[in-house]
Amino acid sequence: MKIKKIFLMFSMIAVLFSLSACSDGKEQVNFKYEVDEIVKNTAFTSLQFIYMEDAYKAFIENEGDDIYKNALSNFDAATDDCGAFKGFHLKNGNDLFDIDLSQGLTADDQNKLNNIDFVISEENGNVVVVIYGVYDKRDAEIRFVYEEDPSAAYNQQRDPYRLAEVTVTPSYTTGEKMTKAGQNTLMGMGTVFAMLIFIALIISLFKYLDRVVEKVGGFFKRIFCSNKDVENVVTETKQISATTNSPAPVAASTTASTDDAELVAVITAAVVAANVAAGGSDKLVVRSIKKARR
């Protein structure tokens, strides 16, 4: 009994130490960065994507990195959905408008860029910066993810971080979200009902399948069935009739009945073969044969 208690105590201690050794599952950021600087870089890079010339867009689409291709595509999609870009939300509630990158940023623009409203966080060893763009129709959340840049160790002039991901998410109102949800629901239900109606229509056509198969089969029979096939059917029918009929004693009445049976089998086989060759059915039965009066 004491051994069990000691074993239980050591087990509880081991579990306690194992739990205390567990981390919170968050990777630490291994590069240094200044908050104001990384936010300003985020805003300036966003402006470069928004006001990028067509020639440089074509270059990125053909030769650029996948990260920049996706970023450019996201900004273009945001412009299509939200309208023309106007500026960024600032901390004091005002907005930054009419930025002309061709003339460079003015001192006033630089001051406003330092006051951009932002949210910064660290996730999985990366730095996430979120700023808010102002467009004609609706605002959009611009999210940049930065990761450590290993090449910065060999070049002191480079930033210790590099761009890893860019997303631009339009800010829809509750009414717009409900409208889109309703449209998606109607589209999904409409697709399901359309498929059900299509399946029901196919099932309803099954009753005509036998007729089609019969006509197609008769067509191929008329093409591939020859006179030789008819002769083979007659010969096989004679052989079956000869093997199934038992020998009869030599008598006039029995011989006559045997001849009639063979005649019925031969005529039946000939009629069936001719009917099949003409595209008809092979379900024919000759029940009696009468001699025609001439």
PDB file of C-alpha atoms in Angstrom:
ATOM      1  CA  MET A   1       0.000   0.000   0.000  1.00  0.00           C
ATOM      2  CA  LYS A   2       2.854   2.363   0.822  1.00  0.00           C
ATOM      3  CA  ILE A   3       4.533   1.572  -2.492  1.00  0.00           C
ATOM      4  CA  LYS A   4       1.384   2.600  -4.369  1.00  0.00           C
ATOM      5  CA  LYS A   5       1.212   5.899  -2.461  1.00  0.00           C
ATOM      6  CA  ILE A   6       4.859   6.657  -3.180  1.00  0.00           C
ATOM      7  CA  PHE A   7       4.400   5.832  -6.872  1.00  0.00           C
ATOM      8  CA  LEU A   8       1.313   8.083  -7.032  1.00  0.00           C
ATOM      9  CA  MET A   9       3.183  10.955  -5.353  1.00  0.00           C
ATOM     10  CA  PHE A  10       6.106  10.728  -7.794  1.00  0.00           C
ATOM     11  CA  SER A  11       3.652  10.600 -10.713  1.00  0.00           C
ATOM     12  CA  MET A  12       1.932  13.796  -9.543  1.00  0.00           C
ATOM     13  CA  ILE A  13       5.306  15.532  -9.165  1.00  0.00           C
ATOM     14  CA  ALA A  14       6.326  14.478 -12.680  1.00  0.00           C
ATOM     15  CA  VAL A  15       3.048  15.801 -14.144  1.00  0.00           C
ATOM     16  CA  LEU A  16       3.490  19.085 -12.253  1.00  0.00           C
ATOM     17  CA  PHE A  17       6.999  19.609 -13.613  1.00  0.00           C
ATOM     18  CA  SER A  18       5.911  18.714 -17.155  1.00  0.00           C
ATOM     19  CA  LEU A  19       3.109  21.287 -17.013  1.00  0.00           C
ATOM     20  CA  SER A  20       5.399  23.964 -15.654  1.00  0.00           C
ATOM     21  CA  ALA A  21       7.826  23.345 -18.516  1.00  0.00           C
ATOM     22  CA  CYS A  22       5.162  23.976 -21.179  1.00  0.00           C
ATOM     23  CA  SER A  23       5.237  27.383 -22.895  1.00  0.00           C
ATOM     24  CA  ASP A  24       2.315  29.501 -24.021  1.00  0.00           C
ATOM     25  CA  GLY A  25       2.812  28.337 -27.626  1.00  0.00           C
ATOM     26  CA  LYS A  26       3.781  31.814 -28.897  1.00  0.00           C
ATOM     27  CA  GLU A  27       7.043  32.293 -30.733  1.00  0.00           C
ATOM     28  CA  GLN A  28       9.076  35.301 -29.737  1.00  0.00           C
ATOM     29  CA  VAL A  29      10.029  37.926 -32.323  1.00  0.00           C
ATOM     30  CA  ASN A  30      13.767  37.573 -32.961  1.00  0.00           C
ATOM     31  CA  PHE A  31      14.357  40.915 -34.699  1.00  0.00           C
ATOM     32  CA  LYS A  32      14.337  44.458 -33.406  1.00  0.00           C
ATOM     33  CA  TYR A  33      12.009  47.086 -34.797  1.00  0.00           C
ATOM     34  CA  GLU A  34      10.778  50.584 -34.012  1.00  0.00           C
ATOM     35  CA  VAL A  35       7.000  50.895 -33.854  1.00  0.00           C
ATOM     36  CA  ASP A  36       6.793  54.321 -35.532  1.00  0.00           C
ATOM     37  CA  GLU A  37       9.206  53.291 -38.251  1.00  0.00           C
ATOM     38  CA  ILE A  38       7.483  50.005 -39.132  1.00  0.00           C
ATOM     39  CA  VAL A  39       4.073  51.727 -39.201  1.00  0.00           C
ATOM     40  CA  LYS A  40       5.405  54.471 -41.481  1.00  0.00           C
ATOM     41  CA  ASN A  41       6.938  51.823 -43.764  1.00  0.00           C
ATOM     42  CA  THR A  42       3.586  50.058 -43.872  1.00  0.00           C
ATOM     43  CA  ALA A  43       1.756  53.227 -44.917  1.00  0.00           C
ATOM     44  CA  PHE A  44       4.367  54.222 -47.487  1.00  0.00           C
ATOM     45  CA  THR A  45       4.445  50.714 -49.027  1.00  0.00           C
ATOM     46  CA  SER A  46       0.651  50.759 -49.218  1.00  0.00           C
ATOM     47  CA  LEU A  47       0.766  54.040 -51.126  1.00  0.00           C
ATOM     48  CA  GLN A  48       3.297  52.551 -53.541  1.00  0.00           C
ATOM     49  CA  PHE A  49       0.941  49.651 -54.292  1.00  0.00           C
ATOM     50  CA  ILE A  50      -2.086  51.952 -54.632  1.00  0.00           C
ATOM     51  CA  TYR A  51      -0.459  54.498 -56.967  1.00  0.00           C
ATOM     52  CA  MET A  52       1.759  52.057 -58.861  1.00  0.00           C
ATOM     53  CA  GLU A  53       2.125  52.710 -62.582  1.00  0.00           C
ATOM     54  CA  ASP A  54       0.887  50.168 -65.115  1.00  0.00           C
ATOM     55  CA  ALA A  55       4.368  49.390 -66.421  1.00  0.00           C
ATOM     56  CA  TYR A  56       5.661  48.482 -62.990  1.00  0.00           C
ATOM     57  CA  LYS A  57       2.476  46.475 -62.309  1.00  0.00           C
ATOM     58  CA  ALA A  58       3.127  44.452 -65.427  1.00  0.00           C
ATOM     59  CA  PHE A  59       6.703  43.844 -64.296  1.00  0.00           C
ATOM     60  CA  ILE A  60       5.572  42.566 -60.880  1.00  0.00           C
ATOM     61  CA  GLU A  61       2.892  40.363 -62.421  1.00  0.00           C
ATOM     62  CA  ASN A  62       5.455  38.752 -64.743  1.00  0.00           C
ATOM     63  CA  GLU A  63       8.692  38.794 -62.757  1.00  0.00           C
ATOM     64  CA  GLY A  64       7.786  39.758 -59.201  1.00  0.00           C
ATOM     65  CA  ASP A  65       7.693  37.704 -56.032  1.00  0.00           C
ATOM     66  CA  ASP A  66       4.449  35.903 -55.113  1.00  0.00           C
ATOM     67  CA  ILE A  67       4.069  38.090 -52.014  1.00  0.00           C
ATOM     68  CA  TYR A  68       4.104  41.276 -54.083  1.00  0.00           C
ATOM     69  CA  LYS A  69       1.828  39.733 -56.717  1.00  0.00           C
ATOM     70  CA  ASN A  70      -0.763  38.879 -54.062  1.00  0.00           C
ATOM     71  CA  ALA A  71      -0.403  42.303 -52.435  1.00  0.00           C
ATOM     72  CA  LEU A  72      -0.932  44.084 -55.738  1.00  0.00           C
ATOM     73  CA  SER A  73      -3.949  41.908 -56.519  1.00  0.00           C
ATOM     74  CA  ASN A  74      -5.467  42.628 -53.075  1.00  0.00           C
ATOM     75  CA  PHE A  75      -5.055  46.398 -53.441  1.00  0.00           C
ATOM     76  CA  ASP A  76      -6.562  46.339 -56.949  1.00  0.00           C
ATOM     77  CA  ALA A  77      -9.519  44.300 -55.681  1.00  0.00           C
ATOM     78  CA  ALA A  78     -10.020  46.769 -52.815  1.00  0.00           C
ATOM     79  CA  THR A  79     -10.076  49.669 -55.301  1.00  0.00           C
ATOM     80  CA  ASP A  80     -12.685  47.875 -57.417  1.00  0.00           C
ATOM     81  CA  ASP A  81     -14.837  47.186 -54.362  1.00  0.00           C
ATOM     82  CA  CYS A  82     -14.310  50.332 -52.285  1.00  0.00           C
ATOM     83  CA  GLY A  83     -13.738  53.000 -54.922  1.00  0.00           C
ATOM     84  CA  ALA A  84     -10.907  55.519 -55.208  1.00  0.00           C
ATOM     85  CA  PHE A  85      -8.394  55.748 -52.384  1.00  0.00           C
ATOM     86  CA  LYS A  86      -8.412  58.973 -50.340  1.00  0.00           C
ATOM     87  CA  GLY A  87      -6.112  58.474 -47.391  1.00  0.00           C
ATOM     88  CA  PHE A  88      -5.626  56.853 -43.982  1.00  0.00           C
ATOM     89  CA  HIS A  89      -7.389  57.168 -40.669  1.00  0.00           C
ATOM     90  CA  LEU A  90      -5.388  59.234 -38.203  1.00  0.00           C
ATOM     91  CA  LYS A  91      -5.289  58.969 -34.431  1.00  0.00           C
ATOM     92  CA  ASN A  92      -7.078  62.285 -33.965  1.00  0.00           C
ATOM     93  CA  GLY A  93      -9.997  61.158 -36.125  1.00  0.00           C
ATOM     94  CA  ASN A  94      -9.039  63.154 -39.209  1.00  0.00           C
ATOM     95  CA  ASP A  95      -7.963  61.636 -42.529  1.00  0.00           C
ATOM     96  CA  LEU A  96      -4.984  62.079 -44.831  1.00  0.00           C
ATOM     97  CA  PHE A  97      -6.094  63.023 -48.358  1.00  0.00           C
ATOM     98  CA  ASP A  98      -4.612  63.845 -51.800  1.00  0.00           C
ATOM     99  CA  ILE A  99      -1.189  62.232 -51.541  1.00  0.00           C
ATOM    100  CA  ASP A 100       0.976  62.754 -54.640  1.00  0.00           C
ATOM    101  CA  LEU A 101       3.928  60.375 -54.561  1.00  0.00           C
ATOM    102  CA  SER A 102       5.382  61.810 -57.765  1.00  0.00           C
ATOM    103  CA  GLN A 103       6.286  64.967 -55.854  1.00  0.00           C
ATOM    104  CA  GLY A 104       7.361  63.084 -52.779  1.00  0.00           C
ATOM    105  CA  LEU A 105       5.865  63.399 -49.328  1.00  0.00           C
ATOM    106  CA  THR A 106       5.654  66.907 -47.952  1.00  0.00           C
ATOM    107  CA  ALA A 107       6.576  67.775 -44.377  1.00  0.00           C
ATOM    108  CA  ASP A 108       2.878  67.959 -43.521  1.00  0.00           C
ATOM    109  CA  ASP A 109       2.351  64.502 -45.022  1.00  0.00           C
ATOM    110  CA  GLN A 110       5.275  63.164 -43.009  1.00  0.00           C
ATOM    111  CA  ASN A 111       3.765  64.515 -39.796  1.00  0.00           C
ATOM    112  CA  LYS A 112       0.413  62.986 -40.628  1.00  0.00           C
ATOM    113  CA  LEU A 113       2.023  59.659 -41.437  1.00  0.00           C
ATOM    114  CA  ASN A 114       3.464  59.670 -37.917  1.00  0.00           C
ATOM    115  CA  ASN A 115      -0.078  60.023 -36.560  1.00  0.00           C
ATOM    116  CA  ILE A 116      -1.698  57.198 -38.507  1.00  0.00           C
ATOM    117  CA  ASP A 117      -4.128  55.103 -36.528  1.00  0.00           C
ATOM    118  CA  PHE A 118      -2.744  51.590 -36.268  1.00  0.00           C
ATOM    119  CA  VAL A 119      -2.794  48.323 -34.344  1.00  0.00           C
ATOM    120  CA  ILE A 120       0.438  46.344 -33.931  1.00  0.00           C
ATOM    121  CA  SER A 121       0.870  42.853 -32.491  1.00  0.00           C
ATOM    122  CA  GLU A 122       3.275  39.916 -32.488  1.00  0.00           C
ATOM    123  CA  GLU A 123       2.026  36.564 -33.793  1.00  0.00           C
ATOM    124  CA  ASN A 124       4.049  33.362 -34.294  1.00  0.00           C
ATOM    125  CA  GLY A 125       7.365  35.192 -34.350  1.00  0.00           C
ATOM    126  CA  ASN A 126       6.118  37.818 -36.813  1.00  0.00           C
ATOM    127  CA  VAL A 127       5.035  41.445 -36.430  1.00  0.00           C
ATOM    128  CA  VAL A 128       1.525  42.316 -37.659  1.00  0.00           C
ATOM    129  CA  VAL A 129       0.683  45.952 -38.461  1.00  0.00           C
ATOM    130  CA  VAL A 130      -2.904  46.996 -39.257  1.00  0.00           C
ATOM    131  CA  ILE A 131      -3.769  50.444 -40.637  1.00  0.00           C
ATOM    132  CA  TYR A 132      -7.087  51.734 -41.984  1.00  0.00           C
ATOM    133  CA  GLY A 133      -7.542  53.135 -45.490  1.00  0.00           C
ATOM    134  CA  VAL A 134     -10.250  55.587 -46.500  1.00  0.00           C
ATOM    135  CA  TYR A 135     -11.972  54.990 -49.876  1.00  0.00           C
ATOM    136  CA  ASP A 136     -14.945  56.524 -51.695  1.00  0.00           C
ATOM    137  CA  LYS A 137     -17.506  53.827 -50.879  1.00  0.00           C
ATOM    138  CA  ARG A 138     -16.204  52.222 -47.693  1.00  0.00           C
ATOM    139  CA  ASP A 139     -13.108  51.912 -45.545  1.00  0.00           C
ATOM    140  CA  ALA A 140     -10.695  48.988 -45.709  1.00  0.00           C
ATOM    141  CA  GLU A 141      -8.412  47.279 -43.205  1.00  0.00           C
ATOM    142  CA  ILE A 142      -4.833  47.001 -44.519  1.00  0.00           C
ATOM    143  CA  ARG A 143      -2.837  44.255 -42.790  1.00  0.00           C
ATOM    144  CA  PHE A 144       0.923  43.776 -43.227  1.00  0.00           C
ATOM    145  CA  VAL A 145       2.819  40.817 -41.751  1.00  0.00           C
ATOM    146  CA  TYR A 146       6.597  41.140 -41.308  1.00  0.00           C
ATOM    147  CA  GLU A 147       9.032  38.300 -40.704  1.00  0.00           C
ATOM    148  CA  GLU A 148      12.718  38.175 -39.898  1.00  0.00           C
ATOM    149  CA  ASP A 149      15.062  38.851 -42.821  1.00  0.00           C
ATOM    150  CA  PRO A 150      18.130  36.569 -42.548  1.00  0.00           C
ATOM    151  CA  SER A 151      19.984  38.549 -45.218  1.00  0.00           C
ATOM    152  CA  ALA A 152      19.953  41.644 -42.989  1.00  0.00           C
ATOM    153  CA  ALA A 153      22.789  40.110 -40.967  1.00  0.00           C
ATOM    154  CA  TYR A 154      25.098  40.604 -43.980  1.00  0.00           C
ATOM    155  CA  ASN A 155      23.847  44.094 -44.810  1.00  0.00           C
ATOM    156  CA  GLN A 156      23.539  46.518 -41.928  1.00  0.00           C
ATOM    157  CA  GLN A 157      21.675  49.042 -44.087  1.00  0.00           C
ATOM    158  CA  ARG A 158      18.726  46.711 -44.588  1.00  0.00           C
ATOM    159  CA  ASP A 159      15.821  46.489 -42.183  1.00  0.00           C
ATOM    160  CA  PRO A 160      15.949  43.362 -40.020  1.00  0.00           C
ATOM    161  CA  TYR A 161      12.472  42.387 -41.259  1.00  0.00           C
ATOM    162  CA  ARG A 162      10.837  41.756 -44.620  1.00  0.00           C
ATOM    163  CA  LEU A 163       7.295  41.593 -45.961  1.00  0.00           C
ATOM    164  CA  ALA A 164       5.623  38.180 -45.574  1.00  0.00           C
ATOM    165  CA  GLU A 165       1.935  38.814 -46.261  1.00  0.00           C
ATOM    166  CA  VAL A 166      -0.439  41.623 -47.278  1.00  0.00           C
ATOM    167  CA  THR A 167      -4.234  41.566 -47.060  1.00  0.00           C
ATOM    168  CA  VAL A 168      -6.792  44.309 -47.719  1.00  0.00           C
ATOM    169  CA  THR A 169     -10.241  43.660 -46.258  1.00  0.00           C
ATOM    170  CA  PRO A 170     -13.165  46.019 -47.018  1.00  0.00           C
ATOM    171  CA  SER A 171     -15.219  47.078 -44.009  1.00  0.00           C
ATOM    172  CA  TYR A 172     -18.820  46.199 -44.849  1.00  0.00           C
ATOM    173  CA  THR A 173     -21.804  47.439 -42.880  1.00  0.00           C
ATOM    174  CA  THR A 174     -24.137  45.030 -41.134  1.00  0.00           C
ATOM    175  CA  GLY A 175     -26.769  45.549 -43.833  1.00  0.00           C
ATOM    176  CA  GLU A 176     -24.267  44.756 -46.593  1.00  0.00           C
ATOM    177  CA  LYS A 177     -23.141  41.625 -44.768  1.00  0.00           C
ATOM    178  CA  MET A 178     -26.742  40.462 -44.355  1.00  0.00           C
ATOM    179  CA  THR A 179     -27.447  41.188 -48.027  1.00  0.00           C
ATOM    180  CA  LYS A 180     -24.431  39.152 -49.133  1.00  0.00           C
ATOM    181  CA  ALA A 181     -25.364  36.326 -46.787  1.00  0.00           C
ATOM    182  CA  GLY A 182     -28.885  36.280 -48.242  1.00  0.00           C
ATOM    183  CA  GLN A 183     -27.540  36.260 -51.789  1.00  0.00           C
ATOM    184  CA  ASN A 184     -25.197  33.373 -50.990  1.00  0.00           C
ATOM    185  CA  THR A 185     -28.063  31.458 -49.359  1.00  0.00           C
ATOM    186  CA  LEU A 186     -30.375  31.967 -52.342  1.00  0.00           C
ATOM    187  CA  MET A 187     -27.627  31.014 -54.763  1.00  0.00           C
ATOM    188  CA  GLY A 188     -26.842  27.837 -52.837  1.00  0.00           C
ATOM    189  CA  MET A 189     -30.499  26.820 -52.520  1.00  0.00           C
ATOM    190  CA  GLY A 190     -31.154  27.655 -56.174  1.00  0.00           C
ATOM    191  CA  THR A 191     -28.238  25.485 -57.260  1.00  0.00           C
ATOM    192  CA  VAL A 192     -29.472  22.574 -55.144  1.00  0.00           C
ATOM    193  CA  PHE A 193     -33.043  22.794 -56.480  1.00  0.00           C
ATOM    194  CA  ALA A 194     -31.802  23.125 -60.059  1.00  0.00           C
ATOM    195  CA  MET A 195     -29.743  19.954 -59.678  1.00  0.00           C
ATOM    196  CA  LEU A 196     -32.703  18.109 -58.110  1.00  0.00           C
ATOM    197  CA  ILE A 197     -34.964  19.121 -61.004  1.00  0.00           C
ATOM    198  CA  PHE A 198     -32.303  18.012 -63.487  1.00  0.00           C
ATOM    199  CA  ILE A 199     -31.965  14.618 -61.762  1.00  0.00           C
ATOM    200  CA  ALA A 200     -35.764  14.176 -61.689  1.00  0.00           C
ATOM    201  CA  LEU A 201     -35.897  14.959 -65.420  1.00  0.00           C
ATOM    202  CA  ILE A 202     -33.255  12.325 -66.141  1.00  0.00           C
ATOM    203  CA  ILE A 203     -35.134   9.728 -64.065  1.00  0.00           C
ATOM    204  CA  SER A 204     -38.381  10.532 -65.913  1.00  0.00           C
ATOM    205  CA  LEU A 205     -36.667   9.710 -69.224  1.00  0.00           C
ATOM    206  CA  PHE A 206     -35.771   6.188 -68.104  1.00  0.00           C
ATOM    207  CA  LYS A 207     -39.148   4.883 -69.353  1.00  0.00           C
ATOM    208  CA  TYR A 208     -38.096   5.698 -72.916  1.00  0.00           C
ATOM    209  CA  LEU A 209     -34.765   3.933 -72.523  1.00  0.00           C
ATOM    210  CA  ASP A 210     -36.129   0.485 -73.437  1.00  0.00           C
ATOM    211  CA  ARG A 211     -37.597   1.796 -76.687  1.00  0.00           C
ATOM    212  CA  VAL A 212     -34.353   3.502 -77.630  1.00  0.00           C
ATOM    213  CA  VAL A 213     -32.310   0.396 -76.821  1.00  0.00           C
ATOM    214  CA  GLU A 214     -34.710  -1.774 -78.833  1.00  0.00           C
ATOM    215  CA  LYS A 215     -34.536   0.511 -81.873  1.00  0.00           C
ATOM    216  CA  VAL A 216     -30.772   0.801 -81.706  1.00  0.00           C
ATOM    217  CA  GLY A 217     -30.451  -2.948 -81.271  1.00  0.00           C
ATOM    218  CA  GLY A 218     -32.714  -3.596 -84.254  1.00  0.00           C
ATOM    219  CA  PHE A 219     -30.696  -1.184 -86.347  1.00  0.00           C
ATOM    220  CA  PHE A 220     -27.446  -2.988 -85.598  1.00  0.00           C
ATOM    221  CA  LYS A 221     -29.124  -6.356 -86.135  1.00  0.00           C
ATOM    222  CA  ARG A 222     -30.242  -5.272 -89.591  1.00  0.00           C
ATOM    223  CA  ILE A 223     -26.691  -4.208 -90.374  1.00  0.00           C
ATOM    224  CA  PHE A 224     -24.763  -7.169 -88.997  1.00  0.00           C
ATOM    225  CA  CYS A 225     -27.270 -10.023 -89.366  1.00  0.00           C
ATOM    226  CA  SER A 226     -26.825 -11.933 -92.708  1.00  0.00           C
ATOM    227  CA  ASN A 227     -28.516 -14.834 -94.497  1.00  0.00           C
ATOM    228  CA  LYS A 228     -25.831 -17.097 -93.099  1.00  0.00           C
ATOM    229  CA  ASP A 229     -27.044 -16.283 -89.611  1.00  0.00           C
ATOM    230  CA  VAL A 230     -30.559 -17.320 -90.628  1.00  0.00           C
ATOM    231  CA  GLU A 231     -29.247 -20.616 -91.973  1.00  0.00           C
ATOM    232  CA  ASN A 232     -27.326 -21.219 -88.744  1.00  0.00           C
ATOM    233  CA  VAL A 233     -30.475 -20.613 -86.712  1.00  0.00           C
ATOM    234  CA  VAL A 234     -32.433 -23.075 -88.864  1.00  0.00           C
ATOM    235  CA  THR A 235     -29.666 -25.686 -88.610  1.00  0.00           C
ATOM    236  CA  GLU A 236     -29.384 -25.315 -84.830  1.00  0.00           C
ATOM    237  CA  THR A 237     -33.152 -25.561 -84.485  1.00  0.00           C
ATOM    238  CA  LYS A 238     -33.156 -28.799 -86.520  1.00  0.00           C
ATOM    239  CA  GLN A 239     -30.427 -30.265 -84.345  1.00  0.00           C
ATOM    240  CA  ILE A 240     -32.272 -29.334 -81.150  1.00  0.00           C
ATOM    241  CA  SER A 241     -35.479 -30.813 -82.517  1.00  0.00           C
ATOM    242  CA  ALA A 242     -33.666 -34.021 -83.560  1.00  0.00           C
ATOM    243  CA  THR A 243     -32.069 -34.475 -80.126  1.00  0.00           C
ATOM    244  CA  THR A 244     -35.208 -33.712 -78.127  1.00  0.00           C
ATOM    245  CA  ASN A 245     -37.550 -35.946 -80.088  1.00  0.00           C
ATOM    246  CA  SER A 246     -37.237 -39.602 -79.155  1.00  0.00           C
ATOM    247  CA  PRO A 247     -37.106 -42.285 -81.885  1.00  0.00           C
ATOM    248  CA  ALA A 248     -40.543 -43.351 -82.929  1.00  0.00           C
ATOM    249  CA  PRO A 249     -41.596 -46.837 -84.037  1.00  0.00           C
ATOM    250  CA  VAL A 250     -42.032 -47.372 -87.708  1.00  0.00           C
ATOM    251  CA  ALA A 251     -45.667 -46.494 -88.239  1.00  0.00           C
ATOM    252  CA  ALA A 252     -47.469 -44.222 -90.588  1.00  0.00           C
ATOM    253  CA  SER A 253     -49.168 -42.019 -87.918  1.00  0.00           C
ATOM    254  CA  THR A 254     -46.013 -41.598 -85.765  1.00  0.00           C
ATOM    255  CA  THR A 255     -43.853 -40.721 -88.767  1.00  0.00           C
ATOM    256  CA  ALA A 256     -46.360 -38.124 -89.858  1.00  0.00           C
ATOM    257  CA  SER A 257     -46.407 -36.451 -86.385  1.00  0.00           C
ATOM    258  CA  THR A 258     -42.583 -36.386 -86.253  1.00  0.00           C
ATOM    259  CA  ASP A 259     -42.421 -34.785 -89.676  1.00  0.00           C
ATOM    260  CA  ASP A 260     -44.954 -32.175 -88.521  1.00  0.00           C
ATOM    261  CA  ALA A 261     -42.870 -31.332 -85.415  1.00  0.00           C
ATOM    262  CA  GLU A 262     -39.724 -30.913 -87.471  1.00  0.00           C
ATOM    263  CA  LEU A 263     -41.593 -28.793 -89.960  1.00  0.00           C
ATOM    264  CA  VAL A 264     -42.966 -26.565 -87.156  1.00  0.00           C
ATOM    265  CA  ALA A 265     -39.455 -26.091 -85.710  1.00  0.00           C
ATOM    266  CA  VAL A 266     -37.911 -25.256 -89.066  1.00  0.00           C
ATOM    267  CA  ILE A 267     -40.643 -22.796 -90.022  1.00  0.00           C
ATOM    268  CA  THR A 268     -40.543 -21.183 -86.589  1.00  0.00           C
ATOM    269  CA  ALA A 269     -36.775 -20.687 -86.773  1.00  0.00           C
ATOM    270  CA  ALA A 270     -37.003 -19.252 -90.272  1.00  0.00           C
ATOM    271  CA  VAL A 271     -39.785 -16.809 -89.339  1.00  0.00           C
ATOM    272  CA  VAL A 272     -37.935 -15.676 -86.173  1.00  0.00           C
ATOM    273  CA  ALA A 273     -34.683 -15.134 -88.072  1.00  0.00           C
ATOM    274  CA  ALA A 274     -36.433 -13.142 -90.797  1.00  0.00           C
ATOM    275  CA  ASN A 275     -38.307 -11.051 -88.247  1.00  0.00           C
ATOM    276  CA  VAL A 276     -35.106 -10.273 -86.292  1.00  0.00           C
ATOM    277  CA  ALA A 277     -33.289  -9.310 -89.480  1.00  0.00           C
ATOM    278  CA  ALA A 278     -36.123  -6.875 -90.253  1.00  0.00           C
ATOM    279  CA  GLY A 279     -35.733  -5.231 -86.837  1.00  0.00           C
ATOM    280  CA  GLY A 280     -38.632  -6.951 -85.144  1.00  0.00           C
ATOM    281  CA  SER A 281     -38.859  -9.057 -82.001  1.00  0.00           C
ATOM    282  CA  ASP A 282     -37.659 -12.643 -81.606  1.00  0.00           C
ATOM    283  CA  LYS A 283     -40.610 -13.616 -79.378  1.00  0.00           C
ATOM    284  CA  LEU A 284     -42.713 -15.595 -81.886  1.00  0.00           C
ATOM    285  CA  VAL A 285     -44.377 -18.940 -81.331  1.00  0.00           C
ATOM    286  CA  VAL A 286     -45.927 -21.143 -84.126  1.00  0.00           C
ATOM    287  CA  ARG A 287     -48.733 -23.055 -82.502  1.00  0.00           C
ATOM    288  CA  SER A 288     -50.203 -24.835 -85.535  1.00  0.00           C
ATOM    289  CA  ILE A 289     -49.610 -25.284 -89.234  1.00  0.00           C
ATOM    290  CA  LYS A 290     -52.439 -25.957 -91.708  1.00  0.00           C
ATOM    291  CA  LYS A 291     -52.036 -26.979 -95.275  1.00  0.00           C
ATOM    292  CA  ALA A 292     -53.383 -24.427 -97.675  1.00  0.00           C
ATOM    293  CA  ARG A 293     -56.013 -25.599-100.090  1.00  0.00           C
ATOM    294  CA  ARG A 294     -55.110 -25.060-103.714  1.00  0.00           C
TER     295      ARG A 294
END
